[in-house]
Coordinates of N, CA, C and O in Angstrom, one line a residue:
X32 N 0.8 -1.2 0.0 CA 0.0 0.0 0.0 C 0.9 1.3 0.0 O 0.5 2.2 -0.7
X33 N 1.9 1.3 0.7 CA 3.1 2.5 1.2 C 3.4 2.5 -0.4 O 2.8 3.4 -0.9
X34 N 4.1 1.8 -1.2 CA 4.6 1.7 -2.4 C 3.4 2.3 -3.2 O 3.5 3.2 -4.0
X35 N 2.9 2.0 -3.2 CA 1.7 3.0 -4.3 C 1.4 4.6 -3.7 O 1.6 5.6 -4.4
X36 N 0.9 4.6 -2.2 CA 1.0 6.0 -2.1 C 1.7 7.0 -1.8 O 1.4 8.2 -1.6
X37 N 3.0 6.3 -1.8 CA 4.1 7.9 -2.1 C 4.6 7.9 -3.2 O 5.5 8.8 -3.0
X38 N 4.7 7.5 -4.3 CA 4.4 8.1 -5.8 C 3.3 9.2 -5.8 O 3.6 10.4 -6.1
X39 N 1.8 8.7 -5.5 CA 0.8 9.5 -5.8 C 0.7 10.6 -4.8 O -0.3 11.3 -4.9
X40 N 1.6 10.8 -3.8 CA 1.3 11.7 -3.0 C 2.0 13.2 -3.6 O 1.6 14.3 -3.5
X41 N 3.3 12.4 -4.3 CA 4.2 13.6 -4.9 C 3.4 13.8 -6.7 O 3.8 14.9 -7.1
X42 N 2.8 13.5 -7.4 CA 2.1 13.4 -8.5 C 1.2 14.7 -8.8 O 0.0 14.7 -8.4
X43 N 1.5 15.6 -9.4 CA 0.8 16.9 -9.0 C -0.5 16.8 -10.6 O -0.3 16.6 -11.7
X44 N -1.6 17.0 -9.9 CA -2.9 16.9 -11.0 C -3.5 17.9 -11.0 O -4.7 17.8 -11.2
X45 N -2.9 19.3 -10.8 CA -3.9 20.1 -11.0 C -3.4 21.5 -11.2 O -2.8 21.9 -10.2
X46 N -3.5 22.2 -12.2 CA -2.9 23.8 -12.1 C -2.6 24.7 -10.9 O -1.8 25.4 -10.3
X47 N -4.2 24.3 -10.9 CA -5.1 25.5 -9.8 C -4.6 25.0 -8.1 O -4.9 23.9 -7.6
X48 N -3.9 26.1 -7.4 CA -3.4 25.2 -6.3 C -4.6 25.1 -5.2 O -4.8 24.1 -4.6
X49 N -5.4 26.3 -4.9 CA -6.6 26.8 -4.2 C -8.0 26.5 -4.3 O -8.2 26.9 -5.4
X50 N -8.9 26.2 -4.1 CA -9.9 26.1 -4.4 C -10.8 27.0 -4.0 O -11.9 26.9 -4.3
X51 N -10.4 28.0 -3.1 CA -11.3 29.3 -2.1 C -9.8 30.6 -2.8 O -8.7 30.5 -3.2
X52 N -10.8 31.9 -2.7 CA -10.0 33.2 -2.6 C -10.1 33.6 -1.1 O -9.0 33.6 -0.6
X53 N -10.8 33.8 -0.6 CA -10.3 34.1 0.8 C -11.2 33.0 2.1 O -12.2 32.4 2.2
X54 N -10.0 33.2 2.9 CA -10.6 32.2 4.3 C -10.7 33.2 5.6 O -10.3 34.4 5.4
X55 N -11.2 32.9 6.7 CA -10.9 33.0 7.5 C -10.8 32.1 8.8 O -11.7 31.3 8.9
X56 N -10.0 31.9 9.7 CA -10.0 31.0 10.3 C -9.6 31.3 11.8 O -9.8 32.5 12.2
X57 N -9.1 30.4 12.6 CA -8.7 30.3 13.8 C -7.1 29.6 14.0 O -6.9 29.1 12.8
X58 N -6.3 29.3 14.5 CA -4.8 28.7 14.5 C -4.4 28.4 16.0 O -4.1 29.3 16.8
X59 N -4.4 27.2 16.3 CA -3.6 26.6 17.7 C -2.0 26.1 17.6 O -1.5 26.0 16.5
X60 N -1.6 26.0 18.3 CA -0.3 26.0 18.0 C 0.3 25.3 19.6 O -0.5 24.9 20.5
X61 N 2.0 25.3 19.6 CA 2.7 25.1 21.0 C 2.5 26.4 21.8 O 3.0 27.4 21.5
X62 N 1.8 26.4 22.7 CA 1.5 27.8 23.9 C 1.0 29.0 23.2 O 1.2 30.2 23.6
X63 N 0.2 28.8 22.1 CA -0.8 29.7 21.0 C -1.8 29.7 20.7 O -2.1 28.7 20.0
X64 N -2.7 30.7 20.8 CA -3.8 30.5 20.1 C -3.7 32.2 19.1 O -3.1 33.3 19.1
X65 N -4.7 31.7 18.3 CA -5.4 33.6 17.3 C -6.0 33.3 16.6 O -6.5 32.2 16.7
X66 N -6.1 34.0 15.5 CA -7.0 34.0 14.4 C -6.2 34.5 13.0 O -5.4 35.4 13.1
X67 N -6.5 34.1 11.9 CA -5.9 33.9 10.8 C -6.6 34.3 9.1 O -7.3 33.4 8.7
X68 N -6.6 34.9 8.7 CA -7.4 35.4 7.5 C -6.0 35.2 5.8 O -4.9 35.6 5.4
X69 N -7.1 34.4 5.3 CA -5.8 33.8 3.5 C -6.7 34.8 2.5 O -7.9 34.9 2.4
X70 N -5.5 35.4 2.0 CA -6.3 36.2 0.4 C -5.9 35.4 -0.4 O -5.1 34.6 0.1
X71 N -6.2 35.3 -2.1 CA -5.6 34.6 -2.5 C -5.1 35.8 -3.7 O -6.1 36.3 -4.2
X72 N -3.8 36.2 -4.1 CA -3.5 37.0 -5.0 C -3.3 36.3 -6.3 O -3.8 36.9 -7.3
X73 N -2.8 35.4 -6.4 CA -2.4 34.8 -7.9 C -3.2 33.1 -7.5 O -3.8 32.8 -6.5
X74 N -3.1 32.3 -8.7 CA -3.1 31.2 -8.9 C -2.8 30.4 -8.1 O -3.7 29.8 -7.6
X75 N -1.5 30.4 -7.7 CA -0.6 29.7 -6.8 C -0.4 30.5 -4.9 O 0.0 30.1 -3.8
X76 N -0.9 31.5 -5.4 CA -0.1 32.5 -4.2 C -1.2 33.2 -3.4 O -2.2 33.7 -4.0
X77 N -0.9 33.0 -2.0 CA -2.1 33.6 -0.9 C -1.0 34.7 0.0 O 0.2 34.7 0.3
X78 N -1.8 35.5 0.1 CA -1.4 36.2 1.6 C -1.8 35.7 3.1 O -2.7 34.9 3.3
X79 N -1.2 36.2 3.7 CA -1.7 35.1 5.2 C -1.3 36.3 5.9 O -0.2 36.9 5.8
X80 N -2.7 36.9 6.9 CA -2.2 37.3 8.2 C -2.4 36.8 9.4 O -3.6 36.4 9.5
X81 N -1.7 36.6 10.6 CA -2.1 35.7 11.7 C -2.0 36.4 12.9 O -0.9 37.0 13.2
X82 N -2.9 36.6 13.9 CA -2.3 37.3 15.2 C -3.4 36.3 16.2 O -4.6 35.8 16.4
X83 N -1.6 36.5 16.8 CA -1.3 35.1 17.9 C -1.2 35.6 19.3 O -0.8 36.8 19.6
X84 N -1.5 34.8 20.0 CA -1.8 35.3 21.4 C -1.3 34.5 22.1 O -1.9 33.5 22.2
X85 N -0.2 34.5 23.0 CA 0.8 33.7 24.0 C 0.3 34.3 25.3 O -0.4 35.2 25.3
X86 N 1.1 33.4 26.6 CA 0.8 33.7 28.0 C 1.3 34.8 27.9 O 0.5 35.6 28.5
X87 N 2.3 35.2 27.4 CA 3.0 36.8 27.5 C 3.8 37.6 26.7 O 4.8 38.0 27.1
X88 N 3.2 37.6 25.7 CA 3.3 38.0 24.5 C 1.7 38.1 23.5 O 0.5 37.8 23.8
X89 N 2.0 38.5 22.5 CA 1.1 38.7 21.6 C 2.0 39.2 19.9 O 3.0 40.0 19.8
X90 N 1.5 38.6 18.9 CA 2.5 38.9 17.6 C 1.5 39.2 16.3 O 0.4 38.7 16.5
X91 N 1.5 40.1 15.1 CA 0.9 39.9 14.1 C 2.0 39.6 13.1 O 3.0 40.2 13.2
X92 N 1.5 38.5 12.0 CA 2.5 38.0 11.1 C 1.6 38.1 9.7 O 0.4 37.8 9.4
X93 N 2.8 38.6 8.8 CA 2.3 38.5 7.6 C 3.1 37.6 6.5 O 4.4 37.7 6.4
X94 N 2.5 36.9 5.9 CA 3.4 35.8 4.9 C 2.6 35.7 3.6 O 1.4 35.8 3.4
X95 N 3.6 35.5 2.6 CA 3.5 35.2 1.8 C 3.5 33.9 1.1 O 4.6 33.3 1.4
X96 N 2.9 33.3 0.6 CA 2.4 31.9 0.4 C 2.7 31.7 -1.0 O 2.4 32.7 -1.6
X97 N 3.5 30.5 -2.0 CA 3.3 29.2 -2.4 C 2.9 28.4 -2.3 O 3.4 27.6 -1.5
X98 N 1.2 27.7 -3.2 CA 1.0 26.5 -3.0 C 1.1 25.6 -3.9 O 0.7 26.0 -5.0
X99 N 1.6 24.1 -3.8 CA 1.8 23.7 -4.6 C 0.7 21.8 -4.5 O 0.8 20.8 -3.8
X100 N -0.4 22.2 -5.6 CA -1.1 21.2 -5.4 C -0.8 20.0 -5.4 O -0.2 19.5 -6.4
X101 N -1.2 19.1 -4.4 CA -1.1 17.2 -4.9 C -2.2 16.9 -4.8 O -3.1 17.6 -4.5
X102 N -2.1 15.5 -5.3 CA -3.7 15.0 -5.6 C -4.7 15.8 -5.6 O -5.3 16.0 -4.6
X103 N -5.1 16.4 -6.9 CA -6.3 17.3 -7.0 C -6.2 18.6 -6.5 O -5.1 19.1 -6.3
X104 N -7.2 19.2 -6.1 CA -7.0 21.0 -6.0 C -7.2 21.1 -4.5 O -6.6 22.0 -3.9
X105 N -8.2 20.1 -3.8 CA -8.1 20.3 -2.5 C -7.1 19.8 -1.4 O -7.3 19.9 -0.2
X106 N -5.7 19.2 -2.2 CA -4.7 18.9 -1.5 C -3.5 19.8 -1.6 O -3.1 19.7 -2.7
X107 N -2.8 20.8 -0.8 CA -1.7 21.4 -1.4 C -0.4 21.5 0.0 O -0.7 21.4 1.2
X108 N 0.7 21.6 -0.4 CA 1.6 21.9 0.7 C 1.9 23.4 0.2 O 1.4 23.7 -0.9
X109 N 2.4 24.2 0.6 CA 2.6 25.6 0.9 C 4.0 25.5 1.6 O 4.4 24.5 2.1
X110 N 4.8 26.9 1.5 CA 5.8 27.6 1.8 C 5.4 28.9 1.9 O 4.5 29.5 1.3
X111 N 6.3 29.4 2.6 CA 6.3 31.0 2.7 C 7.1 31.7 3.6 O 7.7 31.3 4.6
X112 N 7.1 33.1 3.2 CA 8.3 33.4 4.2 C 7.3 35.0 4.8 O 6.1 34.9 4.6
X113 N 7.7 36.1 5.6 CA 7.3 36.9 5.9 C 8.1 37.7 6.7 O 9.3 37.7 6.7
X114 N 7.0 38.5 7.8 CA 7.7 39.2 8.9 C 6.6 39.1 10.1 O 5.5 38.4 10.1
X115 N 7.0 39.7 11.2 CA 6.3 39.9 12.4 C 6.4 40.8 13.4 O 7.4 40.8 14.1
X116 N 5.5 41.7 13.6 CA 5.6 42.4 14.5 C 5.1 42.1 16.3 O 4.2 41.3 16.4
X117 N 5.5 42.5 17.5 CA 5.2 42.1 18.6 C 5.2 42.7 20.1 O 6.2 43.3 20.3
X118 N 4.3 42.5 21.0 CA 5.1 42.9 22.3 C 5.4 41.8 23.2 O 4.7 40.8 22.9
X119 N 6.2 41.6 24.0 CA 6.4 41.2 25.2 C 6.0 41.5 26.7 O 6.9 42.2 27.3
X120 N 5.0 41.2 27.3 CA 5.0 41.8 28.5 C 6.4 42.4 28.9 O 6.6 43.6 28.8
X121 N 7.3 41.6 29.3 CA 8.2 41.9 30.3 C 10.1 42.7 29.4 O 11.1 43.1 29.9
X122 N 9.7 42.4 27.9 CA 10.9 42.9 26.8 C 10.5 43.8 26.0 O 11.3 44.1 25.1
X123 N 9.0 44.5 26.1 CA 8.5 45.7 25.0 C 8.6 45.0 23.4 O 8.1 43.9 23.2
X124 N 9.1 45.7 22.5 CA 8.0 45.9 21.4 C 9.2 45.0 20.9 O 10.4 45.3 21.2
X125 N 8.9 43.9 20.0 CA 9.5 43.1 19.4 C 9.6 43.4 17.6 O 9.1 44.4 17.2
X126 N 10.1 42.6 16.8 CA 10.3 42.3 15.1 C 10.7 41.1 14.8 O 11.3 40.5 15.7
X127 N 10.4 40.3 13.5 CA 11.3 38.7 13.1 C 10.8 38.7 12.0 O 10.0 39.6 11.6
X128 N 11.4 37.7 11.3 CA 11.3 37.4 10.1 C 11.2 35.6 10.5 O 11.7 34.8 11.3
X129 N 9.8 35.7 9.2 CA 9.6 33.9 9.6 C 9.7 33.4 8.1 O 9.9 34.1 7.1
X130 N 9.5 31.9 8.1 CA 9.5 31.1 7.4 C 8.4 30.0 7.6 O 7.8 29.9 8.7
X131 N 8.0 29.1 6.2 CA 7.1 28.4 6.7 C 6.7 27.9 5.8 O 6.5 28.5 4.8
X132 N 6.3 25.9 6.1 CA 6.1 25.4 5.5 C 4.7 24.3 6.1 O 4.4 24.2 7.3
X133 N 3.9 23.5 5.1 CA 2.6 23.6 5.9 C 2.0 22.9 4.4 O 2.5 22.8 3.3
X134 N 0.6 22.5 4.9 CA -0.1 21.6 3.9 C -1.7 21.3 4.9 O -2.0 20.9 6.0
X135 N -2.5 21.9 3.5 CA -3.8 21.9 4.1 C -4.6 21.7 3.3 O -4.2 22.1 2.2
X136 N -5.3 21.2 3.2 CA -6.4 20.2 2.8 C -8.2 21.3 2.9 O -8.6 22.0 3.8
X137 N -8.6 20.7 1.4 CA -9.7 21.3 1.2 C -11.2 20.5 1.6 O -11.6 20.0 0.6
X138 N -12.4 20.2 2.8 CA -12.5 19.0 3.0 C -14.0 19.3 2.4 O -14.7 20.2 2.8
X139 N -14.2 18.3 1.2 CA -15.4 17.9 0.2 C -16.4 18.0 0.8 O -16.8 17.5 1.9
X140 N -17.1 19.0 0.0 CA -18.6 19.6 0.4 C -18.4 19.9 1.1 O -19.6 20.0 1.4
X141 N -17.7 20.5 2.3 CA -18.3 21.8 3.2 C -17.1 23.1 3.1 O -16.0 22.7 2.7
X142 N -17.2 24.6 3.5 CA -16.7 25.3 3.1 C -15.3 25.5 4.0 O -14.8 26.6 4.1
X143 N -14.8 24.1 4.5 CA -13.8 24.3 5.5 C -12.3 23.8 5.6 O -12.0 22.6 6.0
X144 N -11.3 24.9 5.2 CA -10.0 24.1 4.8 C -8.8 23.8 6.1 O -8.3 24.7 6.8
X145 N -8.4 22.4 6.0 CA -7.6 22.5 7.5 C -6.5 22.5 7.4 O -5.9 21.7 6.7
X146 N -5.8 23.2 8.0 CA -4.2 23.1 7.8 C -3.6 22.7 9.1 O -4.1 22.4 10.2
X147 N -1.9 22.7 8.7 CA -0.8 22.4 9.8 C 0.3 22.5 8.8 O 0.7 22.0 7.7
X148 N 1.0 23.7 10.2 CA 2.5 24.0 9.5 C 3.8 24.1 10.6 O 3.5 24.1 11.7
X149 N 4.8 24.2 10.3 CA 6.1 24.6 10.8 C 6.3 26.0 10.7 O 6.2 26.6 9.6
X150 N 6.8 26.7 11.8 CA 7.3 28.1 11.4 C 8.1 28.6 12.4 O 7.8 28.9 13.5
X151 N 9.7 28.7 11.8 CA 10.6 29.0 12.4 C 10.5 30.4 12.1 O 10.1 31.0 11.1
X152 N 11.2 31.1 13.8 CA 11.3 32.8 13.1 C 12.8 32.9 13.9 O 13.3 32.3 14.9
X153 N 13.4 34.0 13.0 CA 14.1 35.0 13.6 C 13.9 36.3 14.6 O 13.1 37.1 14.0
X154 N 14.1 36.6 15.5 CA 13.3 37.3 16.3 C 14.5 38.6 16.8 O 15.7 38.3 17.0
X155 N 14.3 39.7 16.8 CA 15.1 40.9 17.0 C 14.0 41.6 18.2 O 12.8 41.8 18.1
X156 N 15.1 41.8 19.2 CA 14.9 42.9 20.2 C 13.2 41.7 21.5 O 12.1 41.9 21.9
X157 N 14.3 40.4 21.5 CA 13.2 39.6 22.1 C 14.1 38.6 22.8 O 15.2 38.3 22.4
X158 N 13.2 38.1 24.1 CA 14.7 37.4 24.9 C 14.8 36.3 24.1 O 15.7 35.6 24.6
X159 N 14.3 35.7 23.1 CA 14.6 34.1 22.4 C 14.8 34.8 21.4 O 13.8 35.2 20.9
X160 N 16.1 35.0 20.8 CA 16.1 35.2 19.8 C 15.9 33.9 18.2 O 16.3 34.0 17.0
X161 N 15.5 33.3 18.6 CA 14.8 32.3 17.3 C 13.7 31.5 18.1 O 13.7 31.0 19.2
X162 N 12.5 31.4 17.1 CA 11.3 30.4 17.6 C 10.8 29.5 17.1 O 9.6 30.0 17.1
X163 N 10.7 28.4 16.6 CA 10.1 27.7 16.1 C 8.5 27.0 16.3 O 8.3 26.2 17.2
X164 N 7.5 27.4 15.6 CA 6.2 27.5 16.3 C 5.7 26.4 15.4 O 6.3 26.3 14.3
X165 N 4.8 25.8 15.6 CA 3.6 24.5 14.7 C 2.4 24.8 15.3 O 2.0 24.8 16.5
X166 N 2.1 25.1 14.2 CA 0.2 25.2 14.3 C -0.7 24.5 13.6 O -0.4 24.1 12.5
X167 N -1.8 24.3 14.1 CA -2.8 23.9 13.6 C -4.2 25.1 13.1 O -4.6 25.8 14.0
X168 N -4.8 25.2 11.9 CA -5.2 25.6 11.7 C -6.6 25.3 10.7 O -6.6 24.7 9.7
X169 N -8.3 26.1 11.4 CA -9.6 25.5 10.3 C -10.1 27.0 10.4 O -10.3 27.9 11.2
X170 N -10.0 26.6 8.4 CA -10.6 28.4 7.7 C -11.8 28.1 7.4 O -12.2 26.9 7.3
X171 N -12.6 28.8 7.2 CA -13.6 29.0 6.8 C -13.4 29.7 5.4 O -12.8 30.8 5.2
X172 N -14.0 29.0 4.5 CA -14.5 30.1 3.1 C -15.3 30.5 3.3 O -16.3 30.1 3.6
X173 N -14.9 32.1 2.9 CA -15.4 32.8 2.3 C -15.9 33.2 1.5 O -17.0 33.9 1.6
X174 N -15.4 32.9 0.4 CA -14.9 33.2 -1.0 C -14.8 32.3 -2.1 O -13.8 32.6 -2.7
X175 N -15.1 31.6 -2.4 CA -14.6 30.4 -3.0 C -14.0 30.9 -4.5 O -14.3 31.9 -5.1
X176 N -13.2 29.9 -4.9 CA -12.9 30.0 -6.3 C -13.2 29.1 -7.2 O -12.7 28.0 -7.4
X177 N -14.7 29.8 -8.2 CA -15.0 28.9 -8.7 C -14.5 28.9 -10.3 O -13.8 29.8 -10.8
X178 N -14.9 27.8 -11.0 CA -14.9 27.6 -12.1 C -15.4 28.8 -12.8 O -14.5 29.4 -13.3
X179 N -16.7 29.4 -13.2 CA -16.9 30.6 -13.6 C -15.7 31.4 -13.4 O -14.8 31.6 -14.2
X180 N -15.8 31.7 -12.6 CA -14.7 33.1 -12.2 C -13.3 32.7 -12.9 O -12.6 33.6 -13.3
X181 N -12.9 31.4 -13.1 CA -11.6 31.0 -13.7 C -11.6 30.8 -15.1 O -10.5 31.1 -15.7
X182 N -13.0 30.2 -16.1 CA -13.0 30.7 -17.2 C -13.2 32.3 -18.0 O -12.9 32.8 -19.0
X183 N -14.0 32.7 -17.0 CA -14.1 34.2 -17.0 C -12.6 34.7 -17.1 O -12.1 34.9 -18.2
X184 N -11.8 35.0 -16.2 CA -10.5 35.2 -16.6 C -9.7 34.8 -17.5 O -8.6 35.3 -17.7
X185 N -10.3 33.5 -18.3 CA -9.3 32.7 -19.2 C -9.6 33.3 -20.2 O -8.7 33.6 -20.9
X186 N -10.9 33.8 -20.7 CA -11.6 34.4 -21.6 C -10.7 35.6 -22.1 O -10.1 35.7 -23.1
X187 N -10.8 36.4 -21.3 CA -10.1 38.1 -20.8 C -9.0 37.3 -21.1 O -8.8 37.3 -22.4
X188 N -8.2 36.8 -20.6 CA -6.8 37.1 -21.5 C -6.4 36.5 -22.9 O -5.4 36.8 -23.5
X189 N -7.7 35.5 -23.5 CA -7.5 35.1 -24.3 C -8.1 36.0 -25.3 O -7.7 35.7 -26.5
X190 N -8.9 37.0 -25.3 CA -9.4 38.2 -25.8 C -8.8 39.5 -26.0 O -9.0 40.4 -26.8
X191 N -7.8 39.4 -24.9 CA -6.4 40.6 -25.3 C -6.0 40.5 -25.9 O -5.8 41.4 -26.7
X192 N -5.2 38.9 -26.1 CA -4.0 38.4 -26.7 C -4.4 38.4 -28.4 O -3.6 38.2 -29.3
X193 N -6.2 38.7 -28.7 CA -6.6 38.3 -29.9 C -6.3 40.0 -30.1 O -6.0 40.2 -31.3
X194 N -6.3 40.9 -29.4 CA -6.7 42.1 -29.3 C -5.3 42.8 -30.7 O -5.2 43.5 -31.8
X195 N -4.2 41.8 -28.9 CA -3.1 42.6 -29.3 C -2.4 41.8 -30.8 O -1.3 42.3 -31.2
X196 N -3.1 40.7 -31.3 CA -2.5 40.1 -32.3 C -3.4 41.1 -33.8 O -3.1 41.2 -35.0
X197 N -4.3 41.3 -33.1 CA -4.8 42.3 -34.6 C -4.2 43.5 -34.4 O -4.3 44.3 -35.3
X198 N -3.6 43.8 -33.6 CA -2.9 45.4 -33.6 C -1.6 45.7 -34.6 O -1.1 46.6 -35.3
X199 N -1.5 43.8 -33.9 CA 0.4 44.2 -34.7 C 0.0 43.6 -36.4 O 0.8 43.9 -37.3
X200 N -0.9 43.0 -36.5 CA -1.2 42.8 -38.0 C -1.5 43.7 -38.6 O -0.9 43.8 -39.6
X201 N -2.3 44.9 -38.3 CA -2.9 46.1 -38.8 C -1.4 47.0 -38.8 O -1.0 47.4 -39.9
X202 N -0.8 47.1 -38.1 CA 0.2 47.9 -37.8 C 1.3 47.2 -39.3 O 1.9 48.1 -40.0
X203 N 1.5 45.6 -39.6 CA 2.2 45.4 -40.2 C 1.7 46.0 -41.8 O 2.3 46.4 -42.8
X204 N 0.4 45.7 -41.6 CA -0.4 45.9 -42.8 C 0.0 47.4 -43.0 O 0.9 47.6 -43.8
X205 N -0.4 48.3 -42.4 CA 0.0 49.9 -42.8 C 1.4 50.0 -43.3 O 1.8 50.5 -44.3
X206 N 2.2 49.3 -42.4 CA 4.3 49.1 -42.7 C 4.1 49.1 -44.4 O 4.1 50.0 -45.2
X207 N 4.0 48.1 -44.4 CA 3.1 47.2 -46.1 C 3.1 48.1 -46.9 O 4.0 48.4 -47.7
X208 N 1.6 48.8 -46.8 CA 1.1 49.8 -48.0 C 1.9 51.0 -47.9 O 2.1 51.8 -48.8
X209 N 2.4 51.1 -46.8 CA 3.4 52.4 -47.3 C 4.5 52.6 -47.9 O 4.9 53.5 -48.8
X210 N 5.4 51.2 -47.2 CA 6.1 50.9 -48.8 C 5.8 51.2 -50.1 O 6.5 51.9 -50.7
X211 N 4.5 50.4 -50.8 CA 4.1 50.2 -51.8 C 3.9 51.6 -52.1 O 4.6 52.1 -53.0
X212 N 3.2 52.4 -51.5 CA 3.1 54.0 -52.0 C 4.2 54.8 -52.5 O 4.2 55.5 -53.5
X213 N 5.6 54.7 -51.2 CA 6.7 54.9 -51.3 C 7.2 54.8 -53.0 O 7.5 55.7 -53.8
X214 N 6.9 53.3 -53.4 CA 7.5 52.7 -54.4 C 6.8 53.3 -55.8 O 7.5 53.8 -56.7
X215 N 5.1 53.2 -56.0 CA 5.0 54.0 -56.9 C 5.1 55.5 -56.9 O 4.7 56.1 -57.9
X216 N 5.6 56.1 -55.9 CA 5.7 57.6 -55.9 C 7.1 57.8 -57.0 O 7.3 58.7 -57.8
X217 N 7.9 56.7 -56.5 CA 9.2 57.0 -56.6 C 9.2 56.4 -58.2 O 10.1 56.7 -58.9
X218 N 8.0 55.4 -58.8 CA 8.1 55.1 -60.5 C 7.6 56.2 -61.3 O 8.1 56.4 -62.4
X219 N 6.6 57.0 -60.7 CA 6.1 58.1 -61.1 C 6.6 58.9 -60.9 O 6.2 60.0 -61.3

């Protein structure tokens, strides 16, 4: 059984990495809880903001996301990197830079996607200076991404591209006849 499903686990079937444009959700983690909201900017690419709430501390994080689909569109693993801002009860106002890697699952028929990730940060002006955090996280769609809305877009750019191919014909066409004008100007 192991021998068949890790081929198919790495086997990517599908363009589209997302199946929602925006979530919102909740995220538990080691000594964390908050709340979590995904945009989706491109194809492949979400924004993520997260604010997290510790015994004594508190952080807002923003990341940038790669998803990369397996098995179908409601399976993907994700990366991303970002920043974070923060306070400390007892060390004042914090900064870091994170990373992050993670895979979350779209779950069939209902509007709810679940994740879990890794996220190491660099931390400036904070008594740990590096943190390594794992979370667990369930979004809610909002937004979904549907099929209309994706041939709708395919449409539009395949309607430019006809746009901009009659431009440069028309344009070559005028090059053309003005030669030709050029030429009997110059027999006459």
């Amino acid at each position: 059984m192991s021998k068949i499903f890790i081929p198919l686990l790495f086997l990517a079937v599908s363009v589209q990495a997302q199946k929602y444009s925006t979530a919102l959700g909740v995220r538990f983690g080691n000594e964390h809880y908050g709340i979590t909201a995904k945009q989706k900017l491109f194809s492949k690419t979400t924004l993520e903001g997260i604010f997290a709430a510790y015994p004594s501390q508190y952080s807002s994080t923003l990341l940038i996301e790669q998803h990369f689909p397996l098995i179908g569109k409601g399976f993907n693993i994700y990366t991303g990197a970002g920043m974070h801002l923060g306070e400390q009860k007892e060390q004042g106002n914090y900064y870091g830079y994170d990373a992050l890697l993670g895979a979350e699952m779209k779950l069939p028929g209902l509007p709810i996607v679940i994740s879990a990730d890794i996220k190491p940060a660099y931390e400036v002006n904070h008594s740990d200076w590096f943190s390594f955090s794992t979370g667990l996280s369930a979004h809610y769609v909002i937004a979904k991404d549907t099929k209309k809305k994706r041939q709708k877009a395919r449409e539009k750019r395949r309607r430019k591209k006809e746009r901009q191919k009659r431009r440069e014909e028309k344009a070559e066409s005028d090059d053309n006849s003005g030669l030709l004008r050029f030429e009997l100007f110059k027999k006459g």
